[in-house]
Coordinates of C-alpha atoms in Angstrom, one line a residue:
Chain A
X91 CA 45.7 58.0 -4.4
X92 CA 45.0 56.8 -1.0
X93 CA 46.2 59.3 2.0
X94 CA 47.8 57.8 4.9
X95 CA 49.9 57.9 7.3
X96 CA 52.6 57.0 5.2
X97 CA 52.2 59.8 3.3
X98 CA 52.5 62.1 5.6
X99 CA 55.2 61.4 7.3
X100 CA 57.2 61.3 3.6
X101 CA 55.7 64.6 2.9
X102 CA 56.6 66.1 6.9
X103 CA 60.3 64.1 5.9
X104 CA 61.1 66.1 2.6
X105 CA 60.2 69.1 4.7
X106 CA 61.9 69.0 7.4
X107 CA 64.7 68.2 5.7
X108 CA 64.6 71.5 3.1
X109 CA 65.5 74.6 4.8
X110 CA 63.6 77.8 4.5
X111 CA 65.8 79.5 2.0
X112 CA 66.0 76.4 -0.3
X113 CA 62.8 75.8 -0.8
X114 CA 61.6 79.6 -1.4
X115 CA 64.6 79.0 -3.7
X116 CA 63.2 75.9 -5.3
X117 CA 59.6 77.7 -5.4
X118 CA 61.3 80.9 -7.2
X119 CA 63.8 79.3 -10.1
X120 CA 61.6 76.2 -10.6
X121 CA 57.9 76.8 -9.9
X122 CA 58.3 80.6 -11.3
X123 CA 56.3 81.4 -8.0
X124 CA 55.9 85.2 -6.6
X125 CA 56.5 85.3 -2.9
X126 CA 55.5 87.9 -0.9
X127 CA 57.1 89.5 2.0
X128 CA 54.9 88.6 4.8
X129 CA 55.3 92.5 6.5
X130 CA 54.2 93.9 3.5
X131 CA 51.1 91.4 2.5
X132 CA 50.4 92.8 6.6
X133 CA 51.1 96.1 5.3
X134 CA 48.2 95.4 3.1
X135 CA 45.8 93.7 5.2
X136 CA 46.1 96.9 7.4
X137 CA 44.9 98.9 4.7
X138 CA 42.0 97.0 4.1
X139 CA 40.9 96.7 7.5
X140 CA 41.1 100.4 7.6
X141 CA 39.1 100.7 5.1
X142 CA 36.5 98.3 6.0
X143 CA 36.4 100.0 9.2
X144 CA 36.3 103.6 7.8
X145 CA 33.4 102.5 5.3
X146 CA 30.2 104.2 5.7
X147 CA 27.5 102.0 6.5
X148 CA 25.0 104.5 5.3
X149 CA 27.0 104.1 1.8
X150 CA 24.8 100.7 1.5
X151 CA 21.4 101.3 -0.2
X152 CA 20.3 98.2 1.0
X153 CA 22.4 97.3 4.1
X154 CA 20.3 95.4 5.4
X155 CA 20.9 92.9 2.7
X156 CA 24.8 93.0 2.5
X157 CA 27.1 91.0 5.1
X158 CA 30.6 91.9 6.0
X159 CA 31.9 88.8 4.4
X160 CA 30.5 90.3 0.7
X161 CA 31.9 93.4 1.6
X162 CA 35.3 91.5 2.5
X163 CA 34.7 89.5 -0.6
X164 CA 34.5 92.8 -2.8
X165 CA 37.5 94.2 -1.7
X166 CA 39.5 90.6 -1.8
X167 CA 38.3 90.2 -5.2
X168 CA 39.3 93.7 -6.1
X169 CA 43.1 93.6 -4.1
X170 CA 43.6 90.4 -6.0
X171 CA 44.4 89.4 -2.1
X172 CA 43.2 85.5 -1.6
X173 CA 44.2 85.2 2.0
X174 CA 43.4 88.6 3.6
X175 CA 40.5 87.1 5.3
X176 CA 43.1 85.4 7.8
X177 CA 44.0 89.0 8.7
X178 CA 40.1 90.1 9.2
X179 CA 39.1 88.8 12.5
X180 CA 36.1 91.1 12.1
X181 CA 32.4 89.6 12.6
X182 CA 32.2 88.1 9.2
X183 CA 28.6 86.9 10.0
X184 CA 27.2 90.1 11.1
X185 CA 25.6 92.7 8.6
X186 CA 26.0 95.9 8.6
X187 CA 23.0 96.6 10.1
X188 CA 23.9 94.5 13.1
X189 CA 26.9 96.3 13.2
X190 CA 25.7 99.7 13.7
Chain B
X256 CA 42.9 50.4 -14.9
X257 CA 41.2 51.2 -11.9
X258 CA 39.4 54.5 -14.0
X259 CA 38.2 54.5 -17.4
X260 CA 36.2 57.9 -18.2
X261 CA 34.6 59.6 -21.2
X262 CA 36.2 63.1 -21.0
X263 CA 35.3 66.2 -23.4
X264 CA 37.7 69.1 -24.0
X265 CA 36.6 72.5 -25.8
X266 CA 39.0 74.1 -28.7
X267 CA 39.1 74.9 -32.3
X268 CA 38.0 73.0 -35.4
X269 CA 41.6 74.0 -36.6
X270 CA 43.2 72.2 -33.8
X271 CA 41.0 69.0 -34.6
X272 CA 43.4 67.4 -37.1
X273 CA 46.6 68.2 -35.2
X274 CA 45.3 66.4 -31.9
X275 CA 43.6 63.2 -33.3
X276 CA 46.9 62.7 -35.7
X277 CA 49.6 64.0 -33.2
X278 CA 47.8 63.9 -29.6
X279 CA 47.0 67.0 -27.3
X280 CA 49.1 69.5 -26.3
X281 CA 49.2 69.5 -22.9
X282 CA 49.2 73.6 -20.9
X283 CA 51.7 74.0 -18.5
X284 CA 52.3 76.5 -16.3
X285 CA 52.0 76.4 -12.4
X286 CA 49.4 78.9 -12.4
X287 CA 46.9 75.7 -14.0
X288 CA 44.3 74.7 -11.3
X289 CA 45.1 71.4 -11.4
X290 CA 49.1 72.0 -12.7
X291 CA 50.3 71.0 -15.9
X292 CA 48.5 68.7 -18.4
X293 CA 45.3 68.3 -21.0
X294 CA 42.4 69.7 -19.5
X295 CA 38.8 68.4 -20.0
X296 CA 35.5 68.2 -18.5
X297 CA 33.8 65.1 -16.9
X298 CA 30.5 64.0 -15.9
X299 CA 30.2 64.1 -12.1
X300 CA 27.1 64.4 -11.9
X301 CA 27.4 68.9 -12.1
X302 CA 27.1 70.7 -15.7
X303 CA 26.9 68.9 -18.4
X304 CA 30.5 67.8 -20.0
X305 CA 29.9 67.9 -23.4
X306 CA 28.0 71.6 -23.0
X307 CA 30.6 73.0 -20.7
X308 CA 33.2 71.9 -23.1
X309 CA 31.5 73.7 -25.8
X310 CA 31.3 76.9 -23.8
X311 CA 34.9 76.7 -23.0
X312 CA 35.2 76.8 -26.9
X313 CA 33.3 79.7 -27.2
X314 CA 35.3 81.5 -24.3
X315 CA 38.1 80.8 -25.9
X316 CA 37.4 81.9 -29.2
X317 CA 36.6 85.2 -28.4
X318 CA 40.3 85.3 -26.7
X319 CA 42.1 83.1 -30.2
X320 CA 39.5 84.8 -32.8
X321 CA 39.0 81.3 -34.5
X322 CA 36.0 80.6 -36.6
X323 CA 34.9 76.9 -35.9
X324 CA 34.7 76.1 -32.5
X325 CA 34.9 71.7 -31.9
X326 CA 34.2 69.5 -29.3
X327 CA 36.2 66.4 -28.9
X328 CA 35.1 63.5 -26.6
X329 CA 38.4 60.8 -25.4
X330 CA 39.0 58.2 -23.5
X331 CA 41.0 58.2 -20.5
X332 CA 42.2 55.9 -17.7
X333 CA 44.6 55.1 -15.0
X334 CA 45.1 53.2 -11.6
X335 CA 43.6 54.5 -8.6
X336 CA 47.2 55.3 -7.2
X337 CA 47.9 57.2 -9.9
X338 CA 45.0 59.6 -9.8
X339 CA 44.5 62.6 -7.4
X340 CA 40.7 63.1 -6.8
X341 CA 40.4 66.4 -5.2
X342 CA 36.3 65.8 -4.2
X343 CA 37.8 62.6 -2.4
X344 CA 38.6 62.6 1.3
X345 CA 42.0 61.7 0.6
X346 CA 42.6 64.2 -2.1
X347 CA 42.0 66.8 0.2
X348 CA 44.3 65.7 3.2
X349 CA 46.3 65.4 0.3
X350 CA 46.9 69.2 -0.7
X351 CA 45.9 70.5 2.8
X352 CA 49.2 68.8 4.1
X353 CA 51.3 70.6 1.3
X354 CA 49.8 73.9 1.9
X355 CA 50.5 73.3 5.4
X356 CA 53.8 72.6 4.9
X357 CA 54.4 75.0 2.2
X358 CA 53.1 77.5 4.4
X359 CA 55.3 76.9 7.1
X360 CA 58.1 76.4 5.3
X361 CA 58.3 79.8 4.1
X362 CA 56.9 81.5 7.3
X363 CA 60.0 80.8 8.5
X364 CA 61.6 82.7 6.0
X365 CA 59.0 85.6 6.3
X366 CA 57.4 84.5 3.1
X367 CA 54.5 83.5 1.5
X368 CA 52.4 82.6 -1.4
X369 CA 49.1 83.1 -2.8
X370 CA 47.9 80.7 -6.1
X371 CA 48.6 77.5 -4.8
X372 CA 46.6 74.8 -6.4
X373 CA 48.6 74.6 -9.6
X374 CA 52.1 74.6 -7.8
X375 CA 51.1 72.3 -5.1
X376 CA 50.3 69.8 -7.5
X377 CA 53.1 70.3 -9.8
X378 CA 55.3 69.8 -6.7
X379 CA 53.8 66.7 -5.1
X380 CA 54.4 64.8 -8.6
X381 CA 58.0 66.4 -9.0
X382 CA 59.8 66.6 -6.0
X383 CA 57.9 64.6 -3.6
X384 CA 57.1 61.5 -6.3
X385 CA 53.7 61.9 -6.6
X386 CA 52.7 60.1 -9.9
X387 CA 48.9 62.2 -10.3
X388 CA 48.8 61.3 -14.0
X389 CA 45.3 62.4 -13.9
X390 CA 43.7 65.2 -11.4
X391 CA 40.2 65.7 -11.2
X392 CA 38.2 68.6 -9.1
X393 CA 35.3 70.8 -9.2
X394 CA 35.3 74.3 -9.6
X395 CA 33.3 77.1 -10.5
X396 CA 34.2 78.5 -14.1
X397 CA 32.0 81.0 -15.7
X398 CA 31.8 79.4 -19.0
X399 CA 28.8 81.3 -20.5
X400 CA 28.4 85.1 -21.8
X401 CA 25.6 86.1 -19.3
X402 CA 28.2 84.7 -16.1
X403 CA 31.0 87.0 -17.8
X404 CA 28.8 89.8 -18.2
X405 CA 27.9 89.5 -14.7
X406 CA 30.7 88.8 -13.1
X407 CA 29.0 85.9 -11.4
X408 CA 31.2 84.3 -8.6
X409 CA 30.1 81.3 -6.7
X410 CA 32.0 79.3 -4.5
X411 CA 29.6 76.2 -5.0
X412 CA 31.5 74.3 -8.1
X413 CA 29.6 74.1 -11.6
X414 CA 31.3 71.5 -13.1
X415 CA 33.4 69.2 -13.0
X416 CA 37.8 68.9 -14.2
X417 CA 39.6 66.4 -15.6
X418 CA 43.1 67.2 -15.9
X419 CA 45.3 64.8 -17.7
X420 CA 49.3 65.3 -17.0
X421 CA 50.0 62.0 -18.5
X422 CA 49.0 62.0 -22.1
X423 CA 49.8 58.3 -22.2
X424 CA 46.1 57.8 -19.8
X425 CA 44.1 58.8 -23.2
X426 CA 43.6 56.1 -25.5
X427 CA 44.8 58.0 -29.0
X428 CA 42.3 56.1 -30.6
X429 CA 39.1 57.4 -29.0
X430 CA 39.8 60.7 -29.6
X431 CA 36.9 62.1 -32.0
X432 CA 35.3 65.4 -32.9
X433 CA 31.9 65.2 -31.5
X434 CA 30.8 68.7 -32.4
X435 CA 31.5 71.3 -34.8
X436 CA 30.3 74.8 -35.3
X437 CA 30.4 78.5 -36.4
X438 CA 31.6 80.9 -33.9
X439 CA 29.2 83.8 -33.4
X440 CA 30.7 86.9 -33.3
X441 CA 28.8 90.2 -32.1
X442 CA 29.2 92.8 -34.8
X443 CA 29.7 96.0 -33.0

């Protein structure tokens, strides 16, 4: 398919003209999805960010090797959670080393 | 047609028969990477096609217990409009602007959603018109017993996925068991 501007706008149409409720309706009864409430998926991402932050560093055998972002993957990958990295503004590129 | 490809898709000697007499069964289920339809492997120039297709097999008969795993090779095709290429430029403006939207959409309801591929397809062909009778992308799968066993996780993609919603792109005709073999089982 070729993406233009005409698709776009009929894709922006259809969705400004669904409200809110209809469409996590439509999702729900039709598409069978699971939605999250948002406070509680921050609820989560809390958590995780407490825990990153309350990890020991020293815990790493080789910590010079490991990056927050595998760290962040670990835990994402363990919590099931695919979007919690938009909640970690932590420095992602920085190992632990660097950290400490 | 714009697109005529050779595609391969991993199951059970059993199932052989069923499909080449009757057609495929397509999965459905918006939690499908690529939504509902036949899903096969393509040469894109990442794992081999006919190999990955025969690891699927295995993977899957460790799940279904079967004893003959089979490889089938068809023949699909299908107008450029009609196919949704998610390595192509416009494939990906294509689901980046419905996750956009679907993520707005239910931010304003204080919702939201996490597997998306699947439904976002799905969507685009059912409420928005979308034909997509065939979607195509690359992911990583771990298809053999050493990736399993080592949880191996890569973002860089490993091969490559055809997925056919439209059973009328496959030429009934072309479809042929390629491969044939006894499953393996470790005794424990």
């Amino acid at each position: 398919m070729k993406f233009d501007d005409n698709v776009q706008k009929h894709i922006d149409e259809y969705f400004n003209n669904i409200s809110g409720e209809d469409f996590a309706r439509l999702l729900s009864d039709k598409y069978h999805v699971a939605l999250s409430d948002v406070v509680s998926d921050d609820i989560e991402g809390e958590k995780i960010i407490n825990t990153i932050e309350n990890f020991s560093l020293d815990s790493f055998s080789v910590a010079d090797d490991i990056s927050y972002s595998e760290v962040i993957s670990e835990i994402i990958d363990n919590c099931g959670e695919r979007d919690v990295t938009d909640k970690l503004d932590v420095q992602s590129d920085m190992t632990p080393a660097e950290a400490a | 047609m714009d697109y005529n490809m050779d595609c391969y898709h991993g199951t059970s000697h059993t199932n052989t028969a069923s499909i080449i007499n009757n057609g495929f069964r397509p999965s459905d289920g918006d939690n499908e990477w690529l939504g509902d339809g036949i899903y096969t492997f393509i040469d894109r120039g990442l794992k081999n096609p006919i190999e990955a297709a025969e690891q699927w097999s295995e993977y899957r008969a460790k799940k279904s217990k079967y004893q003959f795993g089979a490889v089938l090779q068809l023949n699909a095709s299908a107008d450029e409009e009609d196919i949704i290429d998610l390595n192509s430029e416009d494939g990906i403006k294509y689901l980046e602007s419905l996750e956009k939207n679907f993520k707005d959409k239910l931010r304003e309801v204080g919702k939201s959603i996490k597997s998306l591929e699947g439904v976002l397809i799905n969507f685009g062909r059912n409420e928005l018109g979308y034909s997509s009778r065939i979607v195509i992308g690359n992911f990583y799968i771990q298809l053999t017993q050493e990736q399993l066993n080592l949880h191996l996780r890569q973002r860089t993609p490993n091969c490559t996925i055809c997925c056919i919603n439209d059973p009328g792109c496959i030429d009934q005709s072309s479809i042929k068991e390629i491969k044939q073999w006894r499953i393996e089982y470790e005794v424990r």
